mmCIF file of C-alpha atoms in Angstrom:
data_model
loop_
_atom_site.group_PDB
_atom_site.id
_atom_site.type_symbol
_atom_site.label_atom_id
_atom_site.label_comp_id
_atom_site.label_asym_id
_atom_site.label_seq_id
_atom_site.Cartn_x
_atom_site.Cartn_y
_atom_site.Cartn_z
ATOM 1 C CA MET A 1 124.693 94.187 142.664
ATOM 2 C CA ASN A 2 124.917 92.324 146.018
ATOM 3 C CA THR A 3 127.201 93.225 148.914
ATOM 4 C CA TRP A 4 129.755 90.533 148.125
ATOM 5 C CA SER A 5 130.193 91.847 144.654
ATOM 6 C CA LEU A 6 130.885 95.325 145.991
ATOM 7 C CA LEU A 7 133.604 93.986 148.290
ATOM 8 C CA ARG A 8 135.518 92.718 145.307
ATOM 9 C CA GLU A 9 136.594 96.301 144.552
ATOM 10 C CA TYR A 10 138.689 96.260 147.802
ATOM 11 C CA THR A 11 140.231 92.865 147.960
ATOM 12 C CA ALA A 12 141.859 90.248 145.787
ATOM 13 C CA ALA A 13 140.217 87.578 147.966
ATOM 14 C CA ARG A 14 137.962 85.197 146.014
ATOM 15 C CA LEU A 15 134.522 86.645 146.745
ATOM 16 C CA ALA A 16 131.333 86.522 144.645
ATOM 17 C CA GLN A 17 132.946 84.265 142.053
ATOM 18 C CA GLY A 18 129.553 83.125 140.867
ATOM 19 C CA ILE A 19 128.297 79.494 140.309
ATOM 20 C CA THR A 20 127.503 77.329 137.282
ATOM 21 C CA GLY A 21 125.541 74.282 138.247
ATOM 22 C CA HIS A 22 127.441 72.760 141.201
ATOM 23 C CA SER A 23 130.907 74.393 140.331
ATOM 24 C CA LEU A 24 132.645 77.568 139.682
ATOM 25 C CA PRO A 25 132.212 79.396 136.309
ATOM 26 C CA THR A 26 134.940 78.443 133.873
ATOM 27 C CA ARG A 27 136.707 81.907 134.054
ATOM 28 C CA ALA A 28 136.826 81.784 137.832
ATOM 29 C CA LEU A 29 138.286 78.252 137.799
ATOM 30 C CA LEU A 30 140.835 79.184 135.129
ATOM 31 C CA ASP A 31 141.863 82.273 137.246
ATOM 32 C CA PHE A 32 142.317 80.072 140.263
ATOM 33 C CA GLN A 33 144.571 77.664 138.354
ATOM 34 C CA LEU A 34 146.615 80.501 136.931
ATOM 35 C CA ASP A 35 147.265 82.012 140.413
ATOM 36 C CA GLN A 36 148.082 78.521 141.763
ATOM 37 C CA ALA A 37 150.639 78.228 138.962
ATOM 38 C CA ARG A 38 151.974 81.595 139.648
ATOM 39 C CA ALA A 39 152.596 80.762 143.273
ATOM 40 C CA ARG A 40 154.352 77.506 142.449
ATOM 41 C CA ASP A 41 156.560 79.328 139.906
ATOM 42 C CA ALA A 42 157.485 81.928 142.566
ATOM 43 C CA VAL A 43 158.802 79.184 144.896
ATOM 44 C CA TYR A 44 161.237 78.063 142.141
ATOM 45 C CA SER A 45 162.098 81.460 140.842
ATOM 46 C CA THR A 46 165.708 82.542 140.912
ATOM 47 C CA LEU A 47 167.453 85.829 141.798
ATOM 48 C CA GLU A 48 168.165 88.060 138.793
ATOM 49 C CA TRP A 49 171.818 88.562 139.765
ATOM 50 C CA PRO A 50 173.031 91.050 137.056
ATOM 51 C CA GLU A 51 170.040 93.397 137.548
ATOM 52 C CA LEU A 52 170.203 93.088 141.292
ATOM 53 C CA LEU A 53 173.958 93.661 141.644
ATOM 54 C CA THR A 54 173.915 96.581 139.062
ATOM 55 C CA GLY A 55 170.965 98.199 140.746
ATOM 56 C CA LEU A 56 172.504 97.942 144.199
ATOM 57 C CA THR A 57 175.725 99.529 142.954
ATOM 58 C CA THR A 58 173.770 102.562 141.728
ATOM 59 C CA ILE A 59 172.042 103.213 145.058
ATOM 60 C CA LEU A 60 174.866 102.183 147.511
ATOM 61 C CA PRO A 61 177.547 104.620 148.650
ATOM 62 C CA THR A 62 180.677 104.884 146.432
ATOM 63 C CA ASN A 63 182.967 101.890 146.691
ATOM 64 C CA ALA A 64 180.303 99.872 148.567
ATOM 65 C CA ALA A 65 179.954 96.969 146.150
ATOM 66 C CA PRO A 66 177.422 94.339 147.173
ATOM 67 C CA ILE A 67 178.649 90.809 148.069
ATOM 68 C CA ARG A 68 177.191 87.642 146.674
ATOM 69 C CA LEU A 69 176.870 84.706 149.168
ATOM 70 C CA GLN A 70 175.437 81.170 149.286
ATOM 71 C CA SER A 71 173.663 79.316 152.072
ATOM 72 C CA GLY A 72 174.455 75.711 153.021
ATOM 73 C CA ALA A 73 171.757 74.522 150.575
ATOM 74 C CA PRO A 74 173.428 73.966 147.167
ATOM 75 C CA ASP A 75 170.157 73.996 145.181
ATOM 76 C CA ARG A 76 166.426 74.519 145.348
ATOM 77 C CA ALA A 77 165.483 70.977 146.045
ATOM 78 C CA THR A 78 167.794 70.818 148.976
ATOM 79 C CA TYR A 79 166.638 74.144 150.200
ATOM 80 C CA LEU A 80 163.003 73.119 150.317
ATOM 81 C CA LYS A 81 163.883 69.693 152.067
ATOM 82 C CA ARG A 82 166.416 71.075 154.554
ATOM 83 C CA PRO A 83 165.280 74.329 156.094
ATOM 84 C CA ASP A 84 168.288 74.247 158.485
ATOM 85 C CA LEU A 85 170.788 74.497 155.641
ATOM 86 C CA GLY A 86 169.033 77.718 154.461
ATOM 87 C CA ARG A 87 169.705 79.295 157.802
ATOM 88 C CA ARG A 88 173.565 79.116 157.655
ATOM 89 C CA LEU A 89 176.163 80.209 155.156
ATOM 90 C CA ASN A 90 178.255 77.631 153.382
ATOM 91 C CA GLU A 91 181.993 77.428 154.260
ATOM 92 C CA SER A 92 183.060 79.448 151.339
ATOM 93 C CA SER A 93 180.755 82.327 152.068
ATOM 94 C CA MET A 94 181.694 82.396 155.687
ATOM 95 C CA ARG A 95 185.378 82.531 154.787
ATOM 96 C CA GLN A 96 184.556 85.415 152.381
ATOM 97 C CA LEU A 97 183.034 87.465 155.209
ATOM 98 C CA VAL A 98 185.736 86.724 157.668
ATOM 99 C CA GLN A 99 188.380 87.704 155.181
ATOM 100 C CA LEU A 100 186.773 91.143 154.833
ATOM 101 C CA ASN A 101 187.895 91.946 158.343
ATOM 102 C CA ALA A 102 184.938 94.276 158.543
ATOM 103 C CA THR A 103 184.940 97.129 161.080
ATOM 104 C CA PRO A 104 181.894 97.482 163.413
ATOM 105 C CA ALA A 105 178.874 99.109 161.716
ATOM 106 C CA ASP A 106 175.451 100.300 162.732
ATOM 107 C CA LEU A 107 173.462 98.527 160.075
ATOM 108 C CA SER A 108 173.723 95.419 157.873
ATOM 109 C CA ILE A 109 171.326 94.988 155.055
ATOM 110 C CA ILE A 110 170.790 91.564 153.493
ATOM 111 C CA LEU A 111 168.720 90.455 150.523
ATOM 112 C CA ALA A 112 167.632 86.725 150.348
ATOM 113 C CA ASP A 113 165.457 84.887 147.863
ATOM 114 C CA GLY A 114 163.507 82.901 150.592
ATOM 115 C CA LEU A 115 160.519 81.369 149.122
ATOM 116 C CA SER A 116 160.057 83.891 146.370
ATOM 117 C CA ALA A 117 163.008 85.313 144.533
ATOM 118 C CA THR A 118 160.357 87.162 142.499
ATOM 119 C CA ALA A 119 159.730 89.303 145.412
ATOM 120 C CA ILE A 120 163.317 90.386 145.637
ATOM 121 C CA ASN A 121 163.708 90.966 141.917
ATOM 122 C CA ARG A 122 160.666 93.207 141.836
ATOM 123 C CA HIS A 123 160.629 95.060 145.152
ATOM 124 C CA ALA A 124 163.960 95.047 147.002
ATOM 125 C CA LEU A 125 165.588 97.852 145.017
ATOM 126 C CA PRO A 126 162.706 100.293 145.200
ATOM 127 C CA VAL A 127 162.529 99.867 148.983
ATOM 128 C CA LEU A 128 166.215 100.342 149.538
ATOM 129 C CA ALA A 129 166.289 103.355 147.177
ATOM 130 C CA LEU A 130 164.041 105.056 149.760
ATOM 131 C CA LEU A 131 165.408 103.610 152.905
ATOM 132 C CA LEU A 132 169.209 104.018 152.338
ATOM 133 C CA PRO A 133 169.176 107.815 152.017
ATOM 134 C CA GLU A 134 167.412 108.043 155.347
ATOM 135 C CA THR A 135 169.759 105.766 157.126
ATOM 136 C CA ALA A 136 172.599 107.960 155.855
ATOM 137 C CA ARG A 137 170.832 110.999 157.048
ATOM 138 C CA MET A 138 170.699 109.422 160.472
ATOM 139 C CA GLY A 139 174.438 109.088 160.340
ATOM 140 C CA TRP A 140 174.479 105.292 160.605
ATOM 141 C CA SER A 141 177.423 103.398 159.217
ATOM 142 C CA LEU A 142 176.591 100.639 156.738
ATOM 143 C CA ALA A 143 178.131 97.234 156.581
ATOM 144 C CA PRO A 144 178.649 95.719 153.100
ATOM 145 C CA VAL A 145 175.278 94.813 151.602
ATOM 146 C CA CYS A 146 174.961 91.066 151.031
ATOM 147 C CA VAL A 147 172.744 89.067 148.596
ATOM 148 C CA VAL A 148 172.347 85.403 149.597
ATOM 149 C CA ASP A 149 170.952 82.536 147.489
ATOM 150 C CA GLN A 150 168.903 79.714 148.850
ATOM 151 C CA ALA A 151 168.543 81.614 152.179
ATOM 152 C CA ARG A 152 166.034 81.761 155.030
ATOM 153 C CA VAL A 153 165.457 84.469 157.599
ATOM 154 C CA ALA A 154 167.845 83.390 160.287
ATOM 155 C CA ILE A 155 170.812 83.672 157.930
ATOM 156 C CA GLY A 156 170.657 87.405 158.385
ATOM 157 C CA ASP A 157 171.752 86.972 162.023
ATOM 158 C CA GLU A 158 174.831 85.030 160.962
ATOM 159 C CA VAL A 159 175.856 87.431 158.217
ATOM 160 C CA ALA A 160 175.318 90.613 160.261
ATOM 161 C CA HIS A 161 177.234 89.051 163.261
ATOM 162 C CA ALA A 162 180.120 88.233 161.030
ATOM 163 C CA LEU A 163 180.098 91.842 159.728
ATOM 164 C CA GLN A 164 179.952 93.153 163.391
ATOM 165 C CA ALA A 165 176.704 95.052 162.759
ATOM 166 C CA ARG A 166 174.581 96.298 165.620
ATOM 167 C CA MET A 167 171.404 96.093 163.637
ATOM 168 C CA THR A 168 170.205 94.148 160.658
ATOM 169 C CA VAL A 169 167.440 94.217 158.080
ATOM 170 C CA ILE A 170 166.979 91.163 155.874
ATOM 171 C CA LEU A 171 164.667 91.564 152.868
ATOM 172 C CA ILE A 172 163.327 88.187 151.889
ATOM 173 C CA GLY A 173 160.728 86.668 149.596
ATOM 174 C CA GLU A 174 157.773 85.505 151.581
ATOM 175 C CA ARG A 175 155.706 82.312 151.083
ATOM 176 C CA PRO A 176 153.629 82.911 147.953
ATOM 177 C CA GLY A 177 149.849 83.145 148.263
ATOM 178 C CA LEU A 178 147.300 82.765 145.542
ATOM 179 C CA SER A 179 146.875 86.588 145.319
ATOM 180 C CA SER A 180 150.521 87.454 146.259
ATOM 181 C CA PRO A 181 153.274 85.432 144.620
ATOM 182 C CA ASP A 182 155.757 88.348 145.052
ATOM 183 C CA SER A 183 155.201 89.541 148.585
ATOM 184 C CA LEU A 184 158.425 90.903 150.200
ATOM 185 C CA GLY A 185 159.105 90.691 153.986
ATOM 186 C CA ALA A 186 161.528 92.500 156.114
ATOM 187 C CA TYR A 187 162.962 91.184 159.347
ATOM 188 C CA LEU A 188 164.778 93.499 161.751
ATOM 189 C CA THR A 189 167.066 92.432 164.681
ATOM 190 C CA TYR A 190 169.136 94.354 167.211
ATOM 191 C CA ASN A 191 172.480 92.677 168.154
ATOM 192 C CA PRO A 192 172.151 89.903 165.677
ATOM 193 C CA ARG A 193 173.958 86.623 166.185
ATOM 194 C CA PRO A 194 173.483 82.975 165.402
ATOM 195 C CA GLY A 195 170.976 81.026 167.427
ATOM 196 C CA LEU A 196 168.280 83.739 167.812
ATOM 197 C CA SER A 197 164.736 82.723 167.330
ATOM 198 C CA ASP A 198 161.679 84.560 165.989
ATOM 199 C CA GLU A 199 160.745 86.468 169.149
ATOM 200 C CA SER A 200 164.054 88.458 168.768
ATOM 201 C CA ARG A 201 162.936 89.905 165.415
ATOM 202 C CA ASN A 202 160.446 92.436 164.113
ATOM 203 C CA CYS A 203 158.685 91.854 160.901
ATOM 204 C CA VAL A 204 157.234 94.069 158.229
ATOM 205 C CA SER A 205 155.344 91.929 155.665
ATOM 206 C CA ASN A 206 153.452 92.178 152.334
ATOM 207 C CA ILE A 207 155.655 94.888 150.858
ATOM 208 C CA ARG A 208 154.512 95.389 147.270
ATOM 209 C CA PRO A 209 152.397 97.964 145.428
ATOM 210 C CA GLU A 210 149.190 95.940 146.071
ATOM 211 C CA GLY A 211 149.984 95.493 149.804
ATOM 212 C CA LEU A 212 152.137 97.863 151.814
ATOM 213 C CA PRO A 213 153.511 100.454 149.328
ATOM 214 C CA TYR A 214 157.165 101.190 149.120
ATOM 215 C CA GLY A 215 157.057 104.609 150.756
ATOM 216 C CA PHE A 216 155.105 103.336 153.767
ATOM 217 C CA ALA A 217 157.415 100.410 154.095
ATOM 218 C CA ALA A 218 160.482 102.417 154.073
ATOM 219 C CA GLN A 219 158.892 104.719 156.649
ATOM 220 C CA LYS A 220 158.036 101.799 158.908
ATOM 221 C CA LEU A 221 161.429 100.225 158.644
ATOM 222 C CA LEU A 222 163.139 103.526 159.543
ATOM 223 C CA TYR A 223 160.841 103.905 162.512
ATOM 224 C CA LEU A 224 161.607 100.387 163.845
ATOM 225 C CA LEU A 225 165.377 100.801 163.192
ATOM 226 C CA THR A 226 165.403 104.255 165.012
ATOM 227 C CA GLU A 227 163.579 102.619 168.036
ATOM 228 C CA MET A 228 166.030 99.745 168.051
ATOM 229 C CA HIS A 229 168.955 102.140 167.912
ATOM 230 C CA ILE A 230 167.753 104.240 170.823
ATOM 231 C CA ARG A 231 166.240 101.392 172.998
ATOM 232 C CA LYS A 232 168.848 98.733 172.109
ATOM 233 C CA LEU A 233 166.308 95.951 171.715
ATOM 234 C CA SER A 234 164.039 94.243 169.137
ATOM 235 C CA GLY A 235 161.407 91.588 168.850
ATOM 236 C CA VAL A 236 158.590 91.119 171.193
ATOM 237 C CA ASN A 237 159.820 93.920 173.502
ATOM 238 C CA LEU A 238 159.695 96.466 170.741
ATOM 239 C CA LYS A 239 156.197 97.346 169.701
ATOM 240 C CA ASP A 240 155.314 98.967 166.314
ATOM 241 C CA GLU A 241 153.387 102.049 167.329
ATOM 242 C CA LEU A 242 153.867 103.960 164.054
ATOM 243 C CA LEU A 243 150.589 105.113 162.432
ATOM 244 C CA LEU A 244 150.620 105.352 158.684
ATOM 245 C CA GLY A 245 148.289 107.685 156.943
#
């Protein structure tokens, strides 16, 4: 067995696929087409609302029902063509948050479909089931947890600002890859507010059993949140120095 074939035990990358004439073997070609189809399907996947809302209710504190929101993009086609609309809430959802008259909180958690609702459906609840008890142990107050449809990363800043939260974590489906149609990302921001750009956020990516496992992801998120809480900053000025082993 050659070196390239040995490496296939450690990566989903397309190594040592073989060759038949001037092309790939039929099995390798079919596998590629299947993964490509799964990635396309993930982009058009939808949030499994009943399962998500029921699951959140079981892991959230008593009387902390999750809130369902919608971005300015009314459907998937608009979302893909108009990224700007996915970064803001629609008028109805903004009114819904304003009417809550929320009291200031330490942490706001948002779930968003992003470019792969499949990632949220599969991985958001297991991550939160590990993270939420730790944030409670830290004594942090929790704003109402929001689930946003047709949303992009920046919408987390608007939601958390409306809820008067000092820190925010938005869990969102990342752009699908050929080996990872269900990769979950987490973006963390201190003092969230509309208009912030990417340098103000920290990112933990590829959260899934085949990537960054749930336990490690929750540990890393808690570390970053703790540093944000202590140092009152996030983004490029906050370095991730946690060693996972």
